[in-house]
Short mmCIF file of C-alpha atoms and ligand atoms in Angstrom, two decimals:
data_model
loop_
_atom_site.label_atom_id
_atom_site.label_comp_id
_atom_site.label_asym_id
_atom_site.label_seq_id
_atom_site.Cartn_x
_atom_site.Cartn_y
_atom_site.Cartn_z
CA MET A 61 171.10 109.47 122.63
CA LEU A 62 169.01 107.74 119.94
CA LYS A 63 167.45 105.18 122.22
CA PRO A 64 165.23 107.48 124.30
CA ILE A 65 163.94 109.09 121.09
CA VAL A 66 163.06 105.70 119.57
CA LEU A 67 161.40 104.67 122.82
CA SER A 68 159.39 107.88 122.93
CA PHE A 69 158.28 107.27 119.35
CA PHE A 70 157.02 103.79 120.16
CA LEU A 71 155.23 105.04 123.26
CA LEU A 72 153.57 107.70 121.13
CA VAL A 73 152.42 105.10 118.58
CA ILE A 74 151.05 102.85 121.34
CA THR A 75 149.26 105.77 122.98
CA CYS A 76 147.74 106.84 119.66
CA ASN A 77 146.52 103.31 118.94
CA ALA A 78 144.90 103.12 122.34
CA ALA A 79 143.00 106.31 121.59
CA VAL A 80 141.49 105.03 118.32
CA GLN A 81 137.86 104.05 118.63
CA ASP A 82 137.36 101.20 116.20
CA PHE A 83 133.62 100.85 116.72
CA CYS A 84 130.65 102.05 118.71
CA VAL A 85 128.46 99.01 119.21
CA ALA A 86 124.97 100.17 120.17
CA ASP A 87 124.10 100.20 123.86
CA LEU A 88 120.47 99.19 123.40
CA MET A 89 119.75 99.88 127.08
CA GLY A 90 120.07 103.60 126.39
CA PRO A 91 117.94 105.89 124.20
CA GLU A 92 118.58 106.37 120.49
CA GLY A 93 119.38 109.94 119.46
CA PRO A 94 119.89 111.61 116.08
CA ALA A 95 123.49 110.37 116.10
CA GLY A 96 122.45 106.82 116.96
CA TYR A 97 122.92 104.89 120.18
CA SER A 98 125.67 105.53 122.67
CA CYS A 99 128.51 103.01 122.73
CA LYS A 100 128.38 99.80 124.68
CA ASN A 101 131.35 99.29 127.00
CA PRO A 102 134.03 97.79 124.67
CA ALA A 103 134.82 95.23 127.37
CA ASN A 104 131.30 93.88 126.87
CA VAL A 105 131.46 93.71 123.08
CA THR A 106 131.55 90.24 121.52
CA VAL A 107 131.57 88.88 117.97
CA ALA A 108 127.81 88.40 118.28
CA ASP A 109 127.45 92.19 118.09
CA PHE A 110 128.99 92.12 114.60
CA VAL A 111 127.01 89.17 113.22
CA PHE A 112 123.32 89.15 112.24
CA THR A 113 121.68 85.76 111.72
CA GLY A 114 118.08 86.90 111.31
CA PHE A 115 118.03 86.52 107.52
CA ARG A 116 118.36 82.73 107.47
CA ALA A 117 114.60 82.26 107.27
CA ALA A 118 112.13 84.10 105.06
CA GLY A 119 110.05 86.82 106.68
CA ASN A 120 106.36 86.14 107.34
CA THR A 121 104.41 87.36 104.29
CA THR A 122 100.96 86.43 105.65
CA ASN A 123 99.72 90.01 105.90
CA ILE A 124 97.82 92.66 103.95
CA ILE A 125 100.79 93.40 101.64
CA ASN A 126 101.90 89.75 101.18
CA ALA A 127 105.41 90.96 101.92
CA ALA A 128 107.92 91.12 104.75
CA VAL A 129 110.71 93.58 105.38
CA SER A 130 113.15 92.26 107.98
CA PRO A 131 115.47 95.05 109.14
CA ALA A 132 119.00 94.66 110.45
CA PHE A 133 119.29 98.26 111.60
CA ALA A 134 121.19 99.35 114.72
CA ALA A 135 118.31 98.26 116.97
CA GLN A 136 118.50 94.68 115.61
CA PHE A 137 122.19 94.66 114.68
CA PRO A 138 124.11 96.69 117.28
CA GLY A 139 127.44 96.41 115.45
CA VAL A 140 126.33 98.76 112.63
CA ASN A 141 125.77 101.64 115.06
CA GLY A 142 127.94 104.58 114.03
CA LEU A 143 129.15 102.93 110.80
CA GLY A 144 126.82 104.70 108.38
CA LEU A 145 125.21 101.56 106.95
CA SER A 146 122.69 98.77 107.55
CA ILE A 147 120.80 96.06 105.68
CA ALA A 148 117.36 94.47 105.38
CA ARG A 149 115.85 91.37 103.80
CA LEU A 150 112.78 91.67 101.60
CA ASP A 151 110.41 88.78 100.90
CA LEU A 152 107.63 89.32 98.37
CA ALA A 153 105.13 86.45 98.07
CA PRO A 154 103.16 86.20 94.80
CA GLY A 155 101.05 89.37 94.65
CA GLY A 156 103.24 90.97 97.31
CA VAL A 157 104.01 94.67 97.45
CA VAL A 158 105.99 97.04 99.61
CA PRO A 159 103.74 100.08 99.11
CA MET A 160 105.07 103.53 98.30
CA HIS A 161 107.42 104.51 101.12
CA THR A 162 110.45 106.58 102.07
CA HIS A 163 113.53 106.18 104.24
CA PRO A 164 114.09 109.74 105.48
CA GLY A 165 117.60 108.94 106.68
CA ALA A 166 119.24 106.89 103.94
CA SER A 167 119.79 106.06 100.31
CA GLU A 168 119.13 102.41 99.46
CA LEU A 169 120.65 99.74 97.21
CA LEU A 170 118.38 96.80 96.35
CA LEU A 171 119.89 93.50 95.14
CA VAL A 172 117.45 90.87 93.82
CA VAL A 173 118.52 87.32 94.67
CA GLN A 174 115.36 85.40 93.66
CA GLY A 175 112.40 86.03 91.35
CA THR A 176 111.51 89.32 89.70
CA ILE A 177 110.63 92.67 91.25
CA VAL A 178 108.98 95.66 89.59
CA THR A 179 110.34 98.68 91.40
CA GLY A 180 110.91 102.38 91.02
CA PHE A 181 111.05 105.76 92.64
CA ILE A 182 109.57 109.19 92.10
CA SER A 183 111.84 112.21 92.13
CA SER A 184 111.10 115.56 93.75
CA ALA A 185 110.19 116.75 90.26
CA ASN A 186 107.64 113.87 90.10
CA ASN A 187 109.60 112.07 87.40
CA VAL A 188 109.17 108.30 87.55
CA TYR A 189 112.07 105.82 87.28
CA VAL A 190 110.66 102.29 87.12
CA LYS A 191 112.17 98.95 86.08
CA LYS A 192 111.55 95.22 86.27
CA LEU A 193 114.53 93.66 88.03
CA VAL A 194 115.58 90.00 87.80
CA LYS A 195 117.96 87.97 89.94
CA GLY A 196 121.33 89.70 90.11
CA ASP A 197 120.03 93.17 89.31
CA VAL A 198 120.60 96.15 91.60
CA MET A 199 118.71 99.44 91.84
CA VAL A 200 119.58 102.50 93.88
CA TYR A 201 116.97 104.80 95.45
CA PRO A 202 118.27 108.24 96.42
CA GLN A 203 117.69 109.32 100.02
CA GLY A 204 114.22 110.41 101.03
CA LEU A 205 112.48 109.69 97.71
CA LEU A 206 109.22 107.75 97.45
CA HIS A 207 109.71 104.22 96.12
CA PHE A 208 108.02 100.82 95.98
CA GLN A 209 108.63 97.13 95.23
CA ILE A 210 106.08 94.75 93.67
CA ASN A 211 106.47 91.03 92.97
CA GLY A 212 107.01 90.84 89.21
CA GLY A 213 105.03 87.61 88.86
CA GLY A 214 105.40 83.93 89.54
CA ARG A 215 107.14 82.72 92.61
CA THR A 216 108.24 84.47 95.77
CA ALA A 217 110.87 87.13 95.20
CA VAL A 218 113.70 87.80 97.62
CA ALA A 219 116.00 90.82 97.77
CA PHE A 220 118.47 92.42 100.14
CA ALA A 221 118.54 96.16 100.68
CA SER A 222 121.54 97.99 102.07
CA PHE A 223 121.20 101.49 103.47
CA SER A 224 123.57 104.41 103.95
CA SER A 225 122.59 104.73 107.61
CA PRO A 226 122.35 102.42 110.63
CA ASN A 227 118.87 103.88 111.14
CA PRO A 228 117.28 104.63 107.73
CA GLY A 229 113.76 105.08 109.09
CA LEU A 230 110.69 103.85 107.20
CA GLN A 231 107.43 105.63 106.48
CA ILE A 232 104.86 103.87 104.31
CA THR A 233 102.79 106.55 102.58
CA ASP A 234 99.48 104.65 102.56
CA PHE A 235 99.66 104.06 106.31
CA ALA A 236 100.78 107.65 106.92
CA LEU A 237 97.78 108.97 104.97
CA PHE A 238 95.05 106.55 106.12
CA GLY A 239 96.33 104.40 109.02
CA ASN A 240 96.09 107.41 111.33
CA THR A 241 93.66 109.15 113.70
CA LEU A 242 93.38 112.36 111.65
CA PRO A 243 89.63 113.10 111.24
CA SER A 244 88.29 111.80 107.90
CA ALA A 245 87.09 115.29 106.93
CA LEU A 246 90.69 116.54 107.05
CA VAL A 247 92.02 113.48 105.21
CA GLU A 248 89.41 114.11 102.50
CA LYS A 249 90.66 117.69 102.14
CA THR A 250 94.32 116.69 101.99
CA THR A 251 93.87 113.75 99.58
CA PHE A 252 90.98 114.95 97.33
CA LEU A 253 89.19 111.63 98.04
CA ASP A 254 85.53 111.39 99.05
CA ASP A 255 84.24 110.32 102.46
CA ALA A 256 83.45 106.73 101.43
CA GLN A 257 86.93 106.22 99.93
CA VAL A 258 88.66 107.65 103.01
CA LYS A 259 86.55 105.57 105.42
CA LYS A 260 87.28 102.43 103.40
CA LEU A 261 91.04 103.08 103.35
CA LYS A 262 91.08 103.93 107.07
CA ALA A 263 89.31 100.62 107.77
CA VAL A 264 91.70 98.59 105.59
CA LEU A 265 94.87 100.28 106.89
CA GLY A 266 93.96 100.44 110.57
CA GLY A 267 93.10 104.11 110.89
CA SER A 268 90.23 105.75 112.77
CA GLY A 269 88.52 109.13 112.97
C1 NAG B 355 129.25 95.29 131.06
O1 NAG B 355 129.96 96.38 131.60
C2 NAG B 355 129.48 96.83 132.84
C3 NAG B 355 130.30 98.04 133.23
O2 NAG B 355 130.07 99.07 132.37
C4 NAG B 355 129.54 95.76 133.87
O3 NAG B 355 128.97 96.20 135.06
C5 NAG B 355 128.77 94.55 133.38
O4 NAG B 355 128.91 93.49 134.26
C6 NAG B 355 129.22 94.13 132.00
N1 NAG B 355 128.35 93.10 131.51
C7 NAG B 355 128.80 91.99 130.95
C8 NAG B 355 127.79 91.06 130.44
O5 NAG B 355 130.01 91.77 130.86
C1 NAG B 356 102.59 84.63 110.04
O1 NAG B 356 101.75 85.70 110.40
C2 NAG B 356 100.40 85.33 110.53
C3 NAG B 356 99.59 86.62 110.75
O2 NAG B 356 100.11 87.35 111.82
C4 NAG B 356 100.25 84.34 111.64
O3 NAG B 356 98.90 83.95 111.76
C5 NAG B 356 101.11 83.12 111.35
O4 NAG B 356 101.08 82.24 112.44
C6 NAG B 356 102.55 83.53 111.06
N1 NAG B 356 103.27 82.37 110.60
C7 NAG B 356 104.43 82.01 111.15
C8 NAG B 356 105.08 80.82 110.54
O5 NAG B 356 104.92 82.59 112.10
#
């Protein structure tokens, strides 16, 4: 009498386990929606989907900001799709800066592993929280708030940033304001800057109009 019950129990456990979805590795062939990518066929998933090796080398900091942000978001690191987290490497050459920016979709933790970084964020009430971080220090930036990172002096600084989303998004305020095609007259109105200043910033940041 007991045996069929025990058997049924084990069948139930096996069935339940089979129904658990352990992961949803991004199917990069499909579109990305608000909930992320759809899942790759589990039969096609390999360990490579769960490993990211793109941080071995420093990012290329030969650019206008002397800095490089190398993302390992779902698009670069399919294994994080659906898991509510991701990571990026930050390289700041001497004089480097990641200008004021936001991640609309995630809070961020920054861990400095080399050099010093002056960093902070501005709250919705326009309060400023700024600090010089050294190796080993961590700062958290609440979701959606404007923040920045500047090399604190001396040699190249390196940090890793983890995010509370596999797709945090990134909007750099300077590029949003001036690296666009919005007519200069409107940019002048919205920024309180004069025509010469707006034209100069549009030229530097790749805007037009
Ligand atoms: C991945 O799965 C599809 C079926 O969904 C199959 O046609 C394809 O051959 C698989 N690709 C690899 C690389 O295994
Ligand atoms: C870094 O970027 C600059 C500017 O795009 C480019 O000229 C240079 O070749 C790059 N260096 C490396 C090592 O890729």
